[in-house]
Coordinates of N, CA and C in Angstrom, one line a residue:
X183 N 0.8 -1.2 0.0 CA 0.0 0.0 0.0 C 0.9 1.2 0.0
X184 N 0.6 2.1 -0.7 CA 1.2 3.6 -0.8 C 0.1 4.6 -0.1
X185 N 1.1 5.9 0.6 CA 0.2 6.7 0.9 C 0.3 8.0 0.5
X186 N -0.7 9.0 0.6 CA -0.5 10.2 -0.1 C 0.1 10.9 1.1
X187 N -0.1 12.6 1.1 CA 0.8 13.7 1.8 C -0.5 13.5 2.8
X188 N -1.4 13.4 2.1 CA -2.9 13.6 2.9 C -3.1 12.3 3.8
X189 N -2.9 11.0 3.1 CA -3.0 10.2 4.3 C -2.0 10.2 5.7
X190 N -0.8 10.7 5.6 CA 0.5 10.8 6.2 C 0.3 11.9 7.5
X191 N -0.4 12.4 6.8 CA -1.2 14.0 7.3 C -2.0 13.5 8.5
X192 N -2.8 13.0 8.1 CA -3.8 12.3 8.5 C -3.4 11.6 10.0
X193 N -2.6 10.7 9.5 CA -2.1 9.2 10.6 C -1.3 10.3 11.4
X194 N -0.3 11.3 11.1 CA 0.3 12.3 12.1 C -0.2 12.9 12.9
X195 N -1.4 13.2 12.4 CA -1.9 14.8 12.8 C -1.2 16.0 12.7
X196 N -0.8 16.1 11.7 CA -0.1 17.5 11.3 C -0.8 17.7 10.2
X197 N -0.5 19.3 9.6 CA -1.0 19.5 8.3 C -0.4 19.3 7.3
X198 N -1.1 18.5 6.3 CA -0.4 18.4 4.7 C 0.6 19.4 4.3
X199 N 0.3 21.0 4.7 CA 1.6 21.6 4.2 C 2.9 21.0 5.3
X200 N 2.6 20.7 6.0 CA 3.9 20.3 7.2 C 4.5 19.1 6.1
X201 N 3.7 17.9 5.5 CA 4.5 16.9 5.1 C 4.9 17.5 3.5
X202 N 4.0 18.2 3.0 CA 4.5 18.4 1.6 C 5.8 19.3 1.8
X203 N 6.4 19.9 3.2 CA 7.6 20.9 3.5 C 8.7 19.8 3.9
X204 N 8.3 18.7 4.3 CA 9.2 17.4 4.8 C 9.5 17.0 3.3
X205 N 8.6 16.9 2.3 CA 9.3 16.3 1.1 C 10.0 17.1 0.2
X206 N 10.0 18.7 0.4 CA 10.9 19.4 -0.8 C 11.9 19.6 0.4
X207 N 12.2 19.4 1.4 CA 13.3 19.2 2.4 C 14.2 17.8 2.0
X208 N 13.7 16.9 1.4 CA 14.4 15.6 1.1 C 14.2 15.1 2.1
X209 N 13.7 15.0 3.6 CA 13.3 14.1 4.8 C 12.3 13.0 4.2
X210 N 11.3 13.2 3.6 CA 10.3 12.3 2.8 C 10.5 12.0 1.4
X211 N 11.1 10.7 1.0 CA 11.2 10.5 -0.8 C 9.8 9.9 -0.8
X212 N 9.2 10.1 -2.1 CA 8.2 9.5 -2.7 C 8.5 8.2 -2.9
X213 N 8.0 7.0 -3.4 CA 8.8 5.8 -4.4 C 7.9 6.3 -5.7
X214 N 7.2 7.0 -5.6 CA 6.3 7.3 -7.0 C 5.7 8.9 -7.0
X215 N 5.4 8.9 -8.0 CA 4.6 10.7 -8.6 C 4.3 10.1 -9.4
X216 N 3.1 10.6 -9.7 CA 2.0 10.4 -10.7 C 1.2 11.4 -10.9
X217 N 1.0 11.8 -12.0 CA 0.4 12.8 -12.1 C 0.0 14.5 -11.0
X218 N 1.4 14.7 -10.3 CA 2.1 15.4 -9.9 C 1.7 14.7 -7.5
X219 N 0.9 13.8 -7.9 CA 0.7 13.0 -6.7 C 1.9 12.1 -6.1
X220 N 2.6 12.7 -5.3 CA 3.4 12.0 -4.2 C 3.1 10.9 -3.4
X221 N 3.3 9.8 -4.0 CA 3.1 8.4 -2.8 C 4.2 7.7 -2.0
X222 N 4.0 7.6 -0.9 CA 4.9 7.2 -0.3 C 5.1 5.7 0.5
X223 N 5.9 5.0 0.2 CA 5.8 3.3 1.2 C 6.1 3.5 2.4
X224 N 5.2 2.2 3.0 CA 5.3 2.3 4.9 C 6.7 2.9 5.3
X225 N 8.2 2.7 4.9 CA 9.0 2.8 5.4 C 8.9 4.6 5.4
X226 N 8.5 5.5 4.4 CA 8.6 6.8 4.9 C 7.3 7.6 5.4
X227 N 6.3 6.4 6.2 CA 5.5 6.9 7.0 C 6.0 6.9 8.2
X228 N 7.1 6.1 8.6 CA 7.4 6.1 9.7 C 8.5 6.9 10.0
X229 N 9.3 7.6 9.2 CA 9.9 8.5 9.1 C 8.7 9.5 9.4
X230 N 8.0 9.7 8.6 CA 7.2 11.1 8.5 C 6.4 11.0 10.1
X231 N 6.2 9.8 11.0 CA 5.6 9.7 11.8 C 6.9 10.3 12.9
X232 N 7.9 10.1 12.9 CA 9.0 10.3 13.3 C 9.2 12.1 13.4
X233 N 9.1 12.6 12.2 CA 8.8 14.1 11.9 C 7.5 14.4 12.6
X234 N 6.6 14.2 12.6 CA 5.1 14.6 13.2 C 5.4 14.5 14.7
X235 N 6.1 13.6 15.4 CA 6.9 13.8 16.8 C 7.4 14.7 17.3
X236 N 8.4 15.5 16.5 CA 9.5 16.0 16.5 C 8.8 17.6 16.6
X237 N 7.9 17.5 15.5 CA 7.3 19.1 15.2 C 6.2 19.1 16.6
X238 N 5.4 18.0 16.6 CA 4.4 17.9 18.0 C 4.9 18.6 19.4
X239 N 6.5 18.1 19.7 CA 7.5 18.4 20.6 C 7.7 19.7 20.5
X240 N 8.2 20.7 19.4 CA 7.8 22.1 19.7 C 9.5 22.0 18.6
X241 N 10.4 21.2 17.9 CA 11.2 21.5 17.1 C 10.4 21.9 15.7
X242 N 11.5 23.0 15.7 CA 10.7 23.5 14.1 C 11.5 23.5 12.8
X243 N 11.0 23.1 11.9 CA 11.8 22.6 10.7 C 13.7 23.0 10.2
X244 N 13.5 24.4 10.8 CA 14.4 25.2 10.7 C 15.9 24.5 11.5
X245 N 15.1 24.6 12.7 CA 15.9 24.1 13.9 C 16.3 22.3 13.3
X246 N 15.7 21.5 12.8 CA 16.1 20.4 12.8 C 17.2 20.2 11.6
X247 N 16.6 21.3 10.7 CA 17.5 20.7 9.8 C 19.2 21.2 10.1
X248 N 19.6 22.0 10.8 CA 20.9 22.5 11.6 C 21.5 21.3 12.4
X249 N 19.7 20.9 13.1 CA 20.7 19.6 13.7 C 20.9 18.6 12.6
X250 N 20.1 18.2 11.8 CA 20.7 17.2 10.8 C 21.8 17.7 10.0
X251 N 22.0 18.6 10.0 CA 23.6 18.7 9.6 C 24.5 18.9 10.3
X252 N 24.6 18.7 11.5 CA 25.4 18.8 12.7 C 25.6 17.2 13.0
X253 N 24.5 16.5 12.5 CA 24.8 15.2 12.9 C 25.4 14.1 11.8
X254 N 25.3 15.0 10.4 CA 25.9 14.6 9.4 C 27.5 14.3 9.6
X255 N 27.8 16.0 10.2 CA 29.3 15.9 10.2 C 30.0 15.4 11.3
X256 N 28.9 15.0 12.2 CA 29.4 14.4 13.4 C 29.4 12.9 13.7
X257 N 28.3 12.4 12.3 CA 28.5 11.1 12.9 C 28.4 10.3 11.1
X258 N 29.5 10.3 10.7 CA 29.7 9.8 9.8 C 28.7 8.5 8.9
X259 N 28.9 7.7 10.1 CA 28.3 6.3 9.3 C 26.5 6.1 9.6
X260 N 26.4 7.5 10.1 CA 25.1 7.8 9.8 C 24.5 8.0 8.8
X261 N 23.1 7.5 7.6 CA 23.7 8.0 6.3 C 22.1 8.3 6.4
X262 N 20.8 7.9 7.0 CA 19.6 8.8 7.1 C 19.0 9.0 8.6
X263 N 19.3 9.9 9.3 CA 19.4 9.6 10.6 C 18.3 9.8 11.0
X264 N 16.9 10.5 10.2 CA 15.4 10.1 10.6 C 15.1 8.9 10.4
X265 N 15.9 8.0 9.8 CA 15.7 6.8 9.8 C 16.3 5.7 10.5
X266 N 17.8 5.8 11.4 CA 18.5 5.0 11.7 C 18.2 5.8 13.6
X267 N 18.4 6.9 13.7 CA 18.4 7.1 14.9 C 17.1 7.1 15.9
X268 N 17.3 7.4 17.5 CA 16.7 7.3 17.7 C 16.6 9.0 18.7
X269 N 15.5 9.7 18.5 CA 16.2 11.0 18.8 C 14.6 11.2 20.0
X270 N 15.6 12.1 20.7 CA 14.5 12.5 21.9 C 14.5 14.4 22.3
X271 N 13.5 14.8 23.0 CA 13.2 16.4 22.9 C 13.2 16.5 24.6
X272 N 14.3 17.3 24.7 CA 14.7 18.2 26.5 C 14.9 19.3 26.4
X273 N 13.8 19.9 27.1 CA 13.6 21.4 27.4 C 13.5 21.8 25.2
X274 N 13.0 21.2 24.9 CA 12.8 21.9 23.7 C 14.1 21.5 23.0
X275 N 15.7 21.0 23.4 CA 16.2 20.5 22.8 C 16.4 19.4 21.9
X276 N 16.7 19.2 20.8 CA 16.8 17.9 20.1 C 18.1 17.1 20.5
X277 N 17.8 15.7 20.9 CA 19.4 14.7 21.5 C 18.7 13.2 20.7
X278 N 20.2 12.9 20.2 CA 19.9 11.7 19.9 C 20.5 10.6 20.9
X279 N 19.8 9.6 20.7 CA 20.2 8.4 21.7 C 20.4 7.3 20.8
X280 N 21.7 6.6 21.4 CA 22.8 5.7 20.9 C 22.8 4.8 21.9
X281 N 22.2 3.5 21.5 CA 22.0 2.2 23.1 C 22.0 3.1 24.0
X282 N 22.7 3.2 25.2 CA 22.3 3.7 26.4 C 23.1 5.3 26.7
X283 N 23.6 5.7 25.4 CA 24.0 6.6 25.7 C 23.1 8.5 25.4
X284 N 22.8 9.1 25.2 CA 22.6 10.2 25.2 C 23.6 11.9 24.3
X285 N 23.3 11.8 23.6 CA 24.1 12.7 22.6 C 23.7 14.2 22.0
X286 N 24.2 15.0 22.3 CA 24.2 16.0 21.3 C 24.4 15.9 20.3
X287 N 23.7 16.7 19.0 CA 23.8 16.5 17.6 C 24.8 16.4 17.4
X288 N 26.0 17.2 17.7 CA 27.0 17.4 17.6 C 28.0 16.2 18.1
X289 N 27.7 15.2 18.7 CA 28.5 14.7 19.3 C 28.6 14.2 20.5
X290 N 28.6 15.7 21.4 CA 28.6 15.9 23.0 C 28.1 14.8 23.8
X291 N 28.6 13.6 24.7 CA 27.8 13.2 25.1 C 27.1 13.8 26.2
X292 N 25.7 13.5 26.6 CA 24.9 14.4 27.4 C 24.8 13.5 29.0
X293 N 25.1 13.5 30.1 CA 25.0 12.8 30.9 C 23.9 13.0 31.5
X294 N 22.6 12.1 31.4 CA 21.8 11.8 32.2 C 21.3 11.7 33.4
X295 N 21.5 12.8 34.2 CA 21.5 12.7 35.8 C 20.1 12.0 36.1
X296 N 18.9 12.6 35.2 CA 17.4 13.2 35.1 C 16.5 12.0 34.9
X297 N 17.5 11.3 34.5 CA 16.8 9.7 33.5 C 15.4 9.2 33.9
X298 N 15.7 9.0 35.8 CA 14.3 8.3 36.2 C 12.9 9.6 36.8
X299 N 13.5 10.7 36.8 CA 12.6 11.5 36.9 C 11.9 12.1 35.2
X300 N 12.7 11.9 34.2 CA 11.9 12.2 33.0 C 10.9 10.8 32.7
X301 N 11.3 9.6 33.0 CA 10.1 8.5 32.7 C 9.4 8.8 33.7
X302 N 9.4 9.7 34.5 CA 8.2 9.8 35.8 C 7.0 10.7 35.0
X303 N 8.0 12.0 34.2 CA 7.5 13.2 34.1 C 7.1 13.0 32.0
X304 N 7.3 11.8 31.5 CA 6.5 11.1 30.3 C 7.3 12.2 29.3
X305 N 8.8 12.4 29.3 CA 8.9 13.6 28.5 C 8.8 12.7 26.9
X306 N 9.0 13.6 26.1 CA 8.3 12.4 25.0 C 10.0 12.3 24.1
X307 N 9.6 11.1 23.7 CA 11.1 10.0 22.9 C 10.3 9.8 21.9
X308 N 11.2 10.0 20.7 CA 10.5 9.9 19.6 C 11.9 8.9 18.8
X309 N 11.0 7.7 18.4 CA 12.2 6.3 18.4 C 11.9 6.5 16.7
X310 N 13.3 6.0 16.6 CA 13.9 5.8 14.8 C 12.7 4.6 14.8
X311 N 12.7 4.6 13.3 CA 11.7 4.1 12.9 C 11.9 2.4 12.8
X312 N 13.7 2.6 12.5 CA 14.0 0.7 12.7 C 13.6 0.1 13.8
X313 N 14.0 1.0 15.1 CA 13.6 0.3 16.3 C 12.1 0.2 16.6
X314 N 11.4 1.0 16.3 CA 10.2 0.8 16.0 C 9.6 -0.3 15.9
X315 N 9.5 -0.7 14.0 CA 9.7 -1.5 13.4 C 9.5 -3.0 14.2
X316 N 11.3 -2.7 15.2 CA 11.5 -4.1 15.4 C 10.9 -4.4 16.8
X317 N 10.3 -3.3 17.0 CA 9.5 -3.4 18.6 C 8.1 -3.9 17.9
X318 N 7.7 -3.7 17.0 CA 6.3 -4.4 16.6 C 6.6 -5.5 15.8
X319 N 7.4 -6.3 15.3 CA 7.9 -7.3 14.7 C 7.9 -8.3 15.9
X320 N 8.9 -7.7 17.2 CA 9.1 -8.3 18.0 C 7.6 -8.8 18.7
X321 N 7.0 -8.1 19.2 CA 5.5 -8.1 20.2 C 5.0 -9.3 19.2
X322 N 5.0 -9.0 17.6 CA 4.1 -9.7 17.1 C 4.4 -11.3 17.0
X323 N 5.8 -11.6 17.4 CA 6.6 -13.0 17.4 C 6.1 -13.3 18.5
X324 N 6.2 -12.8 19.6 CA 6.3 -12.9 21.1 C 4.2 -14.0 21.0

């Protein structure tokens, strides 16, 4: 199944101009256009659901894509990192998380004093889409 800007829209709850600004940003590839209609496969719904997080949290397009190029230069064998990472929002900042570590875009590792009072306080983690994935792959084997 393929979906449009509108269904993506839809499943996020953001507005279609929000996903049609994710796809002339290169964050969302189509696998098709048709008749100037953008469709997209599961794998960049969950990207886009990943984006719909991120903007929900209070990052704004502007702001992310600085950090995605901060994380470009910082983390080499990164090569789509709305897709491979797993990124979380503090105080409005964007950090990505690496197994158990905590990172600035840049690098910085971030030390966690806060850890069991943020799962108290539900701050929101917005998980790469592989881990995702493999957390409902996994439930569904289980």
């Amino acid at each position: 199944m393929l979906y449009t800007a509108a269904m993506i829209a839809e499943l996020g709850k953001v507005p279609v101009a929000a996903v049609r600004a994710w796809q002339r940003r290169g964050w969302l590839a189509p696998v098709e256009v048709e008749h100037g209609l953008a469709r997209f496969d599961f794998a960049q719904v969950t990207v886009a659901r990943t984006l719909a997080r991120l903007f929900q949290a209070g990052i704004k397009p502007a702001a992310l894509a600085k950090r995605l190029a901060e994380i470009a230069a910082h983390f080499p064998h990164v090569v789509r990192p709305l897709e491979e990472l797993t990124f979380l929002v503090d105080g409005g900042h964007l950090l990505v998380r690496q197994g158990d570590e905590i990172l600035e875009p840049r690098g910085q590792l971030r030390i966690d004093f806060d850890a069991f009072a943020a799962e108290e306080n539900s701050e929101p983690v917005v998980l790469s889409p592989l881990l995702t994935a493999a957390r409902v792959l996994g439930s569904r084997e289980s």
